[in-house]
Tab-separated table of C-alpha atoms in Angstrom:
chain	number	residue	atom	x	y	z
A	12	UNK	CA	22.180	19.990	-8.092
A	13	UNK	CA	21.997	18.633	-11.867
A	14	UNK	CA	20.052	15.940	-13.356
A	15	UNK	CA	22.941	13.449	-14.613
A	16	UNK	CA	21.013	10.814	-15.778
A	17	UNK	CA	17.909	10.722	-18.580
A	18	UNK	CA	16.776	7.271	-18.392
A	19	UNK	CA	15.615	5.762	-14.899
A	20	UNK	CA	13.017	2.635	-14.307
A	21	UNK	CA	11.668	1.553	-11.059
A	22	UNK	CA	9.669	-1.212	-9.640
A	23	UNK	CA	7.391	-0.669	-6.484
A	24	UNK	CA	5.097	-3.188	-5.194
A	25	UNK	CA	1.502	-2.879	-3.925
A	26	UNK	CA	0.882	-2.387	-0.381
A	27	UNK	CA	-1.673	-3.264	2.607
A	28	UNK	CA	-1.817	-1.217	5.154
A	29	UNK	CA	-3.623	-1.259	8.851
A	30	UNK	CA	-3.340	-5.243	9.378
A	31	UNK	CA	-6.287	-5.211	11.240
A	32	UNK	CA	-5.411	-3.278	14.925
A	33	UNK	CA	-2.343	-0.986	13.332
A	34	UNK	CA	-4.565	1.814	11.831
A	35	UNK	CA	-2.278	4.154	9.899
A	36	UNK	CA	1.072	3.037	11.257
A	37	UNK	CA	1.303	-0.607	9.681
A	38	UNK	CA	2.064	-1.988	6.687
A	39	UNK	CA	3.440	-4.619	4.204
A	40	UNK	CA	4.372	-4.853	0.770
A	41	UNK	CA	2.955	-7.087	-1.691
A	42	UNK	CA	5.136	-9.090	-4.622
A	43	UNK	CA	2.251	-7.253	-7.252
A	44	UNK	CA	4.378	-4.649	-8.499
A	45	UNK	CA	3.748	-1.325	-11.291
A	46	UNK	CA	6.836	-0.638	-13.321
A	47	UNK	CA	7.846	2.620	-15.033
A	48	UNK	CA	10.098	4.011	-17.231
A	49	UNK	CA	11.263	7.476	-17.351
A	50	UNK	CA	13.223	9.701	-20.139
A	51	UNK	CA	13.991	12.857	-19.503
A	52	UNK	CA	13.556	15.467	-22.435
A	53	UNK	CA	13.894	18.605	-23.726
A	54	UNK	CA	10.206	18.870	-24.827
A	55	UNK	CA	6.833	18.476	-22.734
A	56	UNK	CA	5.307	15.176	-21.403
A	57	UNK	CA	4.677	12.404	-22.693
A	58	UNK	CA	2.485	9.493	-20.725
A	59	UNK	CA	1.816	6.181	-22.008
A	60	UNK	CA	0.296	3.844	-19.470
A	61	UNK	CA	-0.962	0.508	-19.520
A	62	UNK	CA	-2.801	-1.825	-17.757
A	63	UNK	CA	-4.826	-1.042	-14.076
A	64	UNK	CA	-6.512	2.446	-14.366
A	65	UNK	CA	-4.926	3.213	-17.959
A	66	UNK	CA	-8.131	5.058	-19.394
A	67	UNK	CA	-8.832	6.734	-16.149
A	68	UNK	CA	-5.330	8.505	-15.079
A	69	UNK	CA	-4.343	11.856	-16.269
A	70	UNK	CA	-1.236	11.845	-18.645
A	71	UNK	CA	-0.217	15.222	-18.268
A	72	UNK	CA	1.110	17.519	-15.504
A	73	UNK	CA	-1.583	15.942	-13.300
A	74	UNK	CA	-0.627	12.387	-13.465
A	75	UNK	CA	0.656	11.334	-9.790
A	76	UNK	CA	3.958	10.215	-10.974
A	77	UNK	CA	4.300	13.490	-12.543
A	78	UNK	CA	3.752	15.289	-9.566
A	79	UNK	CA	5.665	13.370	-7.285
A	80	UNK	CA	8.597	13.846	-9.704
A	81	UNK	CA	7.777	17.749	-9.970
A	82	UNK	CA	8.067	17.328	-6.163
A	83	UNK	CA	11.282	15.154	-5.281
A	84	UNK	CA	13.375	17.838	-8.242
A	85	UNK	CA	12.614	20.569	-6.232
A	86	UNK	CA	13.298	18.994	-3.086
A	87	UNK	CA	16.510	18.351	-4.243
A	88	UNK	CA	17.024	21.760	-6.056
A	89	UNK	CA	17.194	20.508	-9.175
A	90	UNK	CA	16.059	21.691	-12.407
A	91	UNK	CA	12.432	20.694	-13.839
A	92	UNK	CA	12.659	18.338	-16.785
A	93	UNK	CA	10.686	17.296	-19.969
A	94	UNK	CA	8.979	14.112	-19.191
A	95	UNK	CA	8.621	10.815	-20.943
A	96	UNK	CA	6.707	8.195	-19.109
A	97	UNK	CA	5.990	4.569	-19.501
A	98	UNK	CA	4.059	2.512	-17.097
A	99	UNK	CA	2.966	-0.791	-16.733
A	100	UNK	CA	0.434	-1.096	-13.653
A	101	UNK	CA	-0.670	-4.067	-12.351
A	102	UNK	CA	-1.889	-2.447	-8.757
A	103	UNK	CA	-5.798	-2.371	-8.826
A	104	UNK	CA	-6.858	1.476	-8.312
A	105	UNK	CA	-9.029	2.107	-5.657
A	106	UNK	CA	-9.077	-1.387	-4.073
A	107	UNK	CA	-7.117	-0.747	-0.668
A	108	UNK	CA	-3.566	-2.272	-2.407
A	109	UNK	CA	-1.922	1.160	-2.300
A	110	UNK	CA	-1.885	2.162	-5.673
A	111	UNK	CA	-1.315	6.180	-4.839
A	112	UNK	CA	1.224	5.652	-2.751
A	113	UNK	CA	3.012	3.018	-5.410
A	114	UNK	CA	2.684	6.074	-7.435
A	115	UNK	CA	3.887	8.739	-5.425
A	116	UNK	CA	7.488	6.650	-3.886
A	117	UNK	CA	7.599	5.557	-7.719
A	118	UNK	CA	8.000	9.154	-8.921
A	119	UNK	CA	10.105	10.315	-6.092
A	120	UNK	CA	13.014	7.532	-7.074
A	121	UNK	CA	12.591	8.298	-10.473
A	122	UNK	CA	13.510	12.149	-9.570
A	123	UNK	CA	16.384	10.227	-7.503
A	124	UNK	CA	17.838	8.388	-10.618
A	125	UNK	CA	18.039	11.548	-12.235
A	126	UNK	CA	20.203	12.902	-10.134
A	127	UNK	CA	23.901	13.775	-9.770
A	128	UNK	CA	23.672	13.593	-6.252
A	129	UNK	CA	21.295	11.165	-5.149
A	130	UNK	CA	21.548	11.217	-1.360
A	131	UNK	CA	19.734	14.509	-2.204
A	132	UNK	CA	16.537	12.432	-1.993
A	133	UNK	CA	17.148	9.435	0.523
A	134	UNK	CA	15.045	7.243	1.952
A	135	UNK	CA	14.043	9.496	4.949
A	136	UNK	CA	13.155	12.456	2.518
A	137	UNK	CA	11.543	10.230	-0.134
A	138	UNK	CA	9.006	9.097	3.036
A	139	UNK	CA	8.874	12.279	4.027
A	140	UNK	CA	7.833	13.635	0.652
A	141	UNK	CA	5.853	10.867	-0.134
A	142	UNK	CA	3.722	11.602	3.304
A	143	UNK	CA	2.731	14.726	2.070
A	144	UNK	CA	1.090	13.760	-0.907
A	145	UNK	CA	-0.735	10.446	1.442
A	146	UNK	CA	-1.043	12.530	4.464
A	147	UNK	CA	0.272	9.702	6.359
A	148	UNK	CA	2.681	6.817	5.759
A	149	UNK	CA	1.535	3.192	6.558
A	150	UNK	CA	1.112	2.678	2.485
A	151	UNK	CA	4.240	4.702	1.670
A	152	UNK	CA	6.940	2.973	3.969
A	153	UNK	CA	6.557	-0.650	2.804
A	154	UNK	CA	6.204	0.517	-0.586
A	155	UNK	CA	9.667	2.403	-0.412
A	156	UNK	CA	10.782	0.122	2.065
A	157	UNK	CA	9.673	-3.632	1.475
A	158	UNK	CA	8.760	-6.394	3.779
A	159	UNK	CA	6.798	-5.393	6.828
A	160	UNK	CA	7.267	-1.665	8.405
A	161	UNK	CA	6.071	0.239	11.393
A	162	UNK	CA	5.508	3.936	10.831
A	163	UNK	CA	4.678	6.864	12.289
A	164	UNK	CA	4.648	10.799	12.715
A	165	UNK	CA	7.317	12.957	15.093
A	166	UNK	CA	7.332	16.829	15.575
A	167	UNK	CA	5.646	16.338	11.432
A	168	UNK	CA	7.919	14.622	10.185
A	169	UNK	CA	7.549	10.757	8.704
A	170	UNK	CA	8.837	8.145	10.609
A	171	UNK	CA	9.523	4.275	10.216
A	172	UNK	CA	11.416	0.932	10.983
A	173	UNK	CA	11.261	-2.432	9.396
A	174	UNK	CA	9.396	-5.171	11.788
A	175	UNK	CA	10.776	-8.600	12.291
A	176	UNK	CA	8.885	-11.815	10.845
A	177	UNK	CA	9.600	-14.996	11.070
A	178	UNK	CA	9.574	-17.379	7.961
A	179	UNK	CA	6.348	-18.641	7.323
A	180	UNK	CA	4.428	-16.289	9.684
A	181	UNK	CA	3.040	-14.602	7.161
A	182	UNK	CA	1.508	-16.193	3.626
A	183	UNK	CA	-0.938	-13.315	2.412
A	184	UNK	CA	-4.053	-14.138	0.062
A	185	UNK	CA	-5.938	-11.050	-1.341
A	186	UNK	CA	-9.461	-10.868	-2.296
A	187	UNK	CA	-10.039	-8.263	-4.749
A	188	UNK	CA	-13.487	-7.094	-5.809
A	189	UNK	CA	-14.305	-5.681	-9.190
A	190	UNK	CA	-15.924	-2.868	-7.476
A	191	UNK	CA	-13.690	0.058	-5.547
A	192	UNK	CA	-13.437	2.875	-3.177
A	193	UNK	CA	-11.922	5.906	-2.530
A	194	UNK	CA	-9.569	6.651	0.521
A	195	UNK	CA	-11.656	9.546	1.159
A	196	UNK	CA	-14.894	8.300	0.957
A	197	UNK	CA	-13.772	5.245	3.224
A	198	UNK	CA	-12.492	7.614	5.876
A	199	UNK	CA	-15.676	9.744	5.897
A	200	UNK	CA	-17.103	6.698	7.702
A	201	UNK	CA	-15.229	6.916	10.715
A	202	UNK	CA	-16.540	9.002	13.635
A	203	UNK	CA	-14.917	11.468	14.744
A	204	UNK	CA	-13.790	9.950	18.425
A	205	UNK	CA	-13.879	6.691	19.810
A	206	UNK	CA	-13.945	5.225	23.073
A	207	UNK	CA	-11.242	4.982	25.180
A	208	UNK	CA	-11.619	1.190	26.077
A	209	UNK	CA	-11.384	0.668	22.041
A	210	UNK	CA	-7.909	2.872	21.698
A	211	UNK	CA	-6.801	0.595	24.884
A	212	UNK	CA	-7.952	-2.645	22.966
A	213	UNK	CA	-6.134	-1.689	19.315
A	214	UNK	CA	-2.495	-0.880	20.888
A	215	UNK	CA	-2.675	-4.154	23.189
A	216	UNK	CA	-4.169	-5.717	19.556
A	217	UNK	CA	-1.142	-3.810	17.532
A	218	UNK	CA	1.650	-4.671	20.070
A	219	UNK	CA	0.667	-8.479	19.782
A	220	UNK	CA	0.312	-8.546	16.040
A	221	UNK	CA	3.906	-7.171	16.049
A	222	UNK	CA	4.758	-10.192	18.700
A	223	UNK	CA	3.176	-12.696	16.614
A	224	UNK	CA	5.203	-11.993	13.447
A	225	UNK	CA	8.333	-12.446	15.104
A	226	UNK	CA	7.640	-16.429	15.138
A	227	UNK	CA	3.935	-16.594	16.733
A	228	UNK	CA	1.529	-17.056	14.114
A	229	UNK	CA	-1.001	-19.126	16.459
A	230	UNK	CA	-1.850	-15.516	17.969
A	231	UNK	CA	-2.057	-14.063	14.640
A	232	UNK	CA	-6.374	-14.647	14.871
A	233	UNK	CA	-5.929	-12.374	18.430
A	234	UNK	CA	-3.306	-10.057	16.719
A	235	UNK	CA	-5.607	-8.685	13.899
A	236	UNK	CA	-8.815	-7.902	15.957
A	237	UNK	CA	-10.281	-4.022	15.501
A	238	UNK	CA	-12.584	-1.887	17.046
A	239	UNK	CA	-11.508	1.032	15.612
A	240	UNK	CA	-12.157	0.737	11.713
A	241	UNK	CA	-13.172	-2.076	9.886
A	242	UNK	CA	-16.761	-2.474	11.386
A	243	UNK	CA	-17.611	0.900	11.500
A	244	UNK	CA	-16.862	1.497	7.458
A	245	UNK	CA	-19.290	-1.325	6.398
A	246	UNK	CA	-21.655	0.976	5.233
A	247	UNK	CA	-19.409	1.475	2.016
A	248	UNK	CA	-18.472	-2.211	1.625
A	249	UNK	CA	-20.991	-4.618	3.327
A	250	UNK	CA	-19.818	-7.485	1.386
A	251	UNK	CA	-16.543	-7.318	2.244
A	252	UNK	CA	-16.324	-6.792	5.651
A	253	UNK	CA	-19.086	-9.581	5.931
A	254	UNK	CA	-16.328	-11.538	4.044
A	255	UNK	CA	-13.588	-10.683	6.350
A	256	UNK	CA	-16.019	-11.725	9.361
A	257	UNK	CA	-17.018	-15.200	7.816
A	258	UNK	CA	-13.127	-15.883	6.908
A	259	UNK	CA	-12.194	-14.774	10.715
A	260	UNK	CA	-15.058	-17.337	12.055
A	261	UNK	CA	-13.564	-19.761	9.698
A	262	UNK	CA	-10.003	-19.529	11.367
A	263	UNK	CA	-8.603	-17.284	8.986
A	264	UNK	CA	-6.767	-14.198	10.184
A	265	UNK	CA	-8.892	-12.013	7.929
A	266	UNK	CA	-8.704	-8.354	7.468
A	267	UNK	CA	-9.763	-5.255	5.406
A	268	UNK	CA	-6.668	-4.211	3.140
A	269	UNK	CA	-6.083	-0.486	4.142
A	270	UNK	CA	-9.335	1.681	3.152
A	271	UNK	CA	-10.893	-1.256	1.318
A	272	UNK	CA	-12.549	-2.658	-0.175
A	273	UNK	CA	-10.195	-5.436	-0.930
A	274	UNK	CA	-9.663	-8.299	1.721
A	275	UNK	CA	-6.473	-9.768	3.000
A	276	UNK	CA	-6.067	-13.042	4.954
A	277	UNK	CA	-2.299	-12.556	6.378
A	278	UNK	CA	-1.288	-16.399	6.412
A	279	UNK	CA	-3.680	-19.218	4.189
A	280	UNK	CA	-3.812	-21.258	1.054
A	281	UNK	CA	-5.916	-19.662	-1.835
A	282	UNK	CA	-7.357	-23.186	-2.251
A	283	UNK	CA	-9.096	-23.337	1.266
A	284	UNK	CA	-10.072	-19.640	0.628
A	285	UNK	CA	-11.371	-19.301	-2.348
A	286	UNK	CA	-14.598	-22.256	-1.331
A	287	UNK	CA	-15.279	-19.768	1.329
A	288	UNK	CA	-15.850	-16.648	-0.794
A	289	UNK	CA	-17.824	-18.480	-3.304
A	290	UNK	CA	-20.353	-19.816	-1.007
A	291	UNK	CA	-20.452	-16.260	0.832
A	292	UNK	CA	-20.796	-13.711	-1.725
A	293	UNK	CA	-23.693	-12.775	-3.895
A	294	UNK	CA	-21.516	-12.702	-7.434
A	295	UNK	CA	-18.347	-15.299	-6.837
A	296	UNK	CA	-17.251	-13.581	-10.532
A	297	UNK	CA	-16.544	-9.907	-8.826
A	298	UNK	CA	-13.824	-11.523	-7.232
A	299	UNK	CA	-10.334	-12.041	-7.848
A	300	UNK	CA	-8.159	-14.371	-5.146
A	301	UNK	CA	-4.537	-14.557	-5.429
A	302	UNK	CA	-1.469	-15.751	-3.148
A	303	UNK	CA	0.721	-13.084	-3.352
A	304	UNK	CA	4.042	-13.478	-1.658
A	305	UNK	CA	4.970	-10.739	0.284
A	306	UNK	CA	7.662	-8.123	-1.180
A	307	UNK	CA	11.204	-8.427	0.780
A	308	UNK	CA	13.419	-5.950	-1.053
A	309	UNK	CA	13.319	-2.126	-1.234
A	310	UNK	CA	12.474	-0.116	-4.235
A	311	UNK	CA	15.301	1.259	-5.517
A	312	UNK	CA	15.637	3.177	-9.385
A	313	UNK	CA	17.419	1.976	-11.914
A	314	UNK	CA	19.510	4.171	-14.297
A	315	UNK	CA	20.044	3.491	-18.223
């Protein structure tokens, strides 16, 4: 395998994963995007990022794009590369919008531009690859994939299929907080088992959120109930799952946006949101409410 190609750009969208019941198999993908540029060089590496988390990522072998990258050229037995890197992020770090996993599928196609043989890295291995890096691929799969996806794991290996939804099921609004957690710190809330009559509870709650998006959306308030998750990690972010409970009591098919601490109501209007968070929370400020329309097409690199 040779790299054939020195310049590659790609686009890849912000993600939320979960939906409420689907915890670490669903996911969509969000029309808030990061793009990058790549060059490939005969010298060392070069990053130059702006916008969300600029100050704070690593620009060197470190940086997640990098390693991804490092990652999806070996994979495909290709030789390593100097490295020229521009990004533009607009995917909030540490909010629950999937910014590692934009990261990792972003560096991964950028290795699969290079290429001379691209199938080398397709869309199975690039989920694959990616999973290693998440350890599991509900962020991953929309992100490479677009739209809404279902994923899971077989005999270790990273599975997933686009789900259905009807036109105007879904019409997400995202409520971002200026404050953030880690994925790791969000799942050191969870215990360690849970009781069987919840497990029973999530899959009838999953398999009814994935009925409701084909052309349901009056069960959509049913579809994204939890016991498995969202409660139990309000120790790290009280005010939003407060939100999220407030919003559901309101009508609003409310839930936390993967690992938090952001907020996602699936179908509503920013307009008859956005009263309710200002009345609920302490510091209206903090937060950030957009409608973001959700993100149909695949990423996919660009060469030249």
């Amino acid at each position: 395998m040779r790299i054939q190609n020195t310049r590659v750009s790609v686009q890849v969208p912000a993600t939320s994963a979960n939906l409420g019941p689907g915890f670490d198999t669903l996911g969509l993908a969000l029309g808030l995007c990061d793009d990058l540029e790549l060059e490939a060089t005969t010298g060392g590496i070069e990053v130059h990022a702006e916008g969300e988390g600029s100050g704070s990522v690593p620009t060197g072998e470190e940086h997640l794009v990098v390693r991804a990258l490092r990652r999806g050229l070996d994979h495909a037995g290709a030789p390593q590369t100097g490295v020229r890197l521009r990004t533009v992020n607009r995917i909030p770090h540490g909010r629950g919008l999937g910014s590692s996993a934009a990261a990792t599928i972003a560096g991964l196609l950028l290795a699969r531009g290079l290429l001379s043989d691209p199938d080398a890295l397709d869309d199975a291995a690039v989920l694959d690859l990616a999973t290693e890096f998440e350890g599991h691929p509900d962020n991953a799969a929309p992100a490479l994939l677009g739209g809404v996806a279902l994923s899971w794991m077989s005999s270790g290996r990273a599975r997933s299929v686009p789900l259905t939804h009807a036109p105007g099921v879904l019409n997400p609004v995202v409520l971002l907080p200026s404050s953030s957690l880690s994925t790791h710190q969000a799942r050191g809330l969870l215990p360690a088992e849970v009781p069987h009559a919840d497990a029973v509870f999530n899959a009838s709650r999953t398999g009814l959120l994935v009925h409701a998006l084909g052309g349901n959306p009056e069960l959509l308030m049913e579809a994204t109930e939890d016991r498995l998750h969202q409660e139990q990690r309000s120790a790290g972010m009280s005010q939003s799952v407060e939100l999220m409970r407030v919003l559901r009591q309101e009508g609003h098919p409310a839930v936390i946006s993967g690992a938090g601490p952001s907020v996602l109501v699936l179908s509503g209007r920013r307009s008859e949101v956005a009263p309710l968070v200002r009345r609920i929370v302490t510091d209206p400020s903090a937060w950030r409410i957009a409608q973001v329309p959700l993100r149909e097409n695949p990423a996919a690199p660009v060469v030249g």
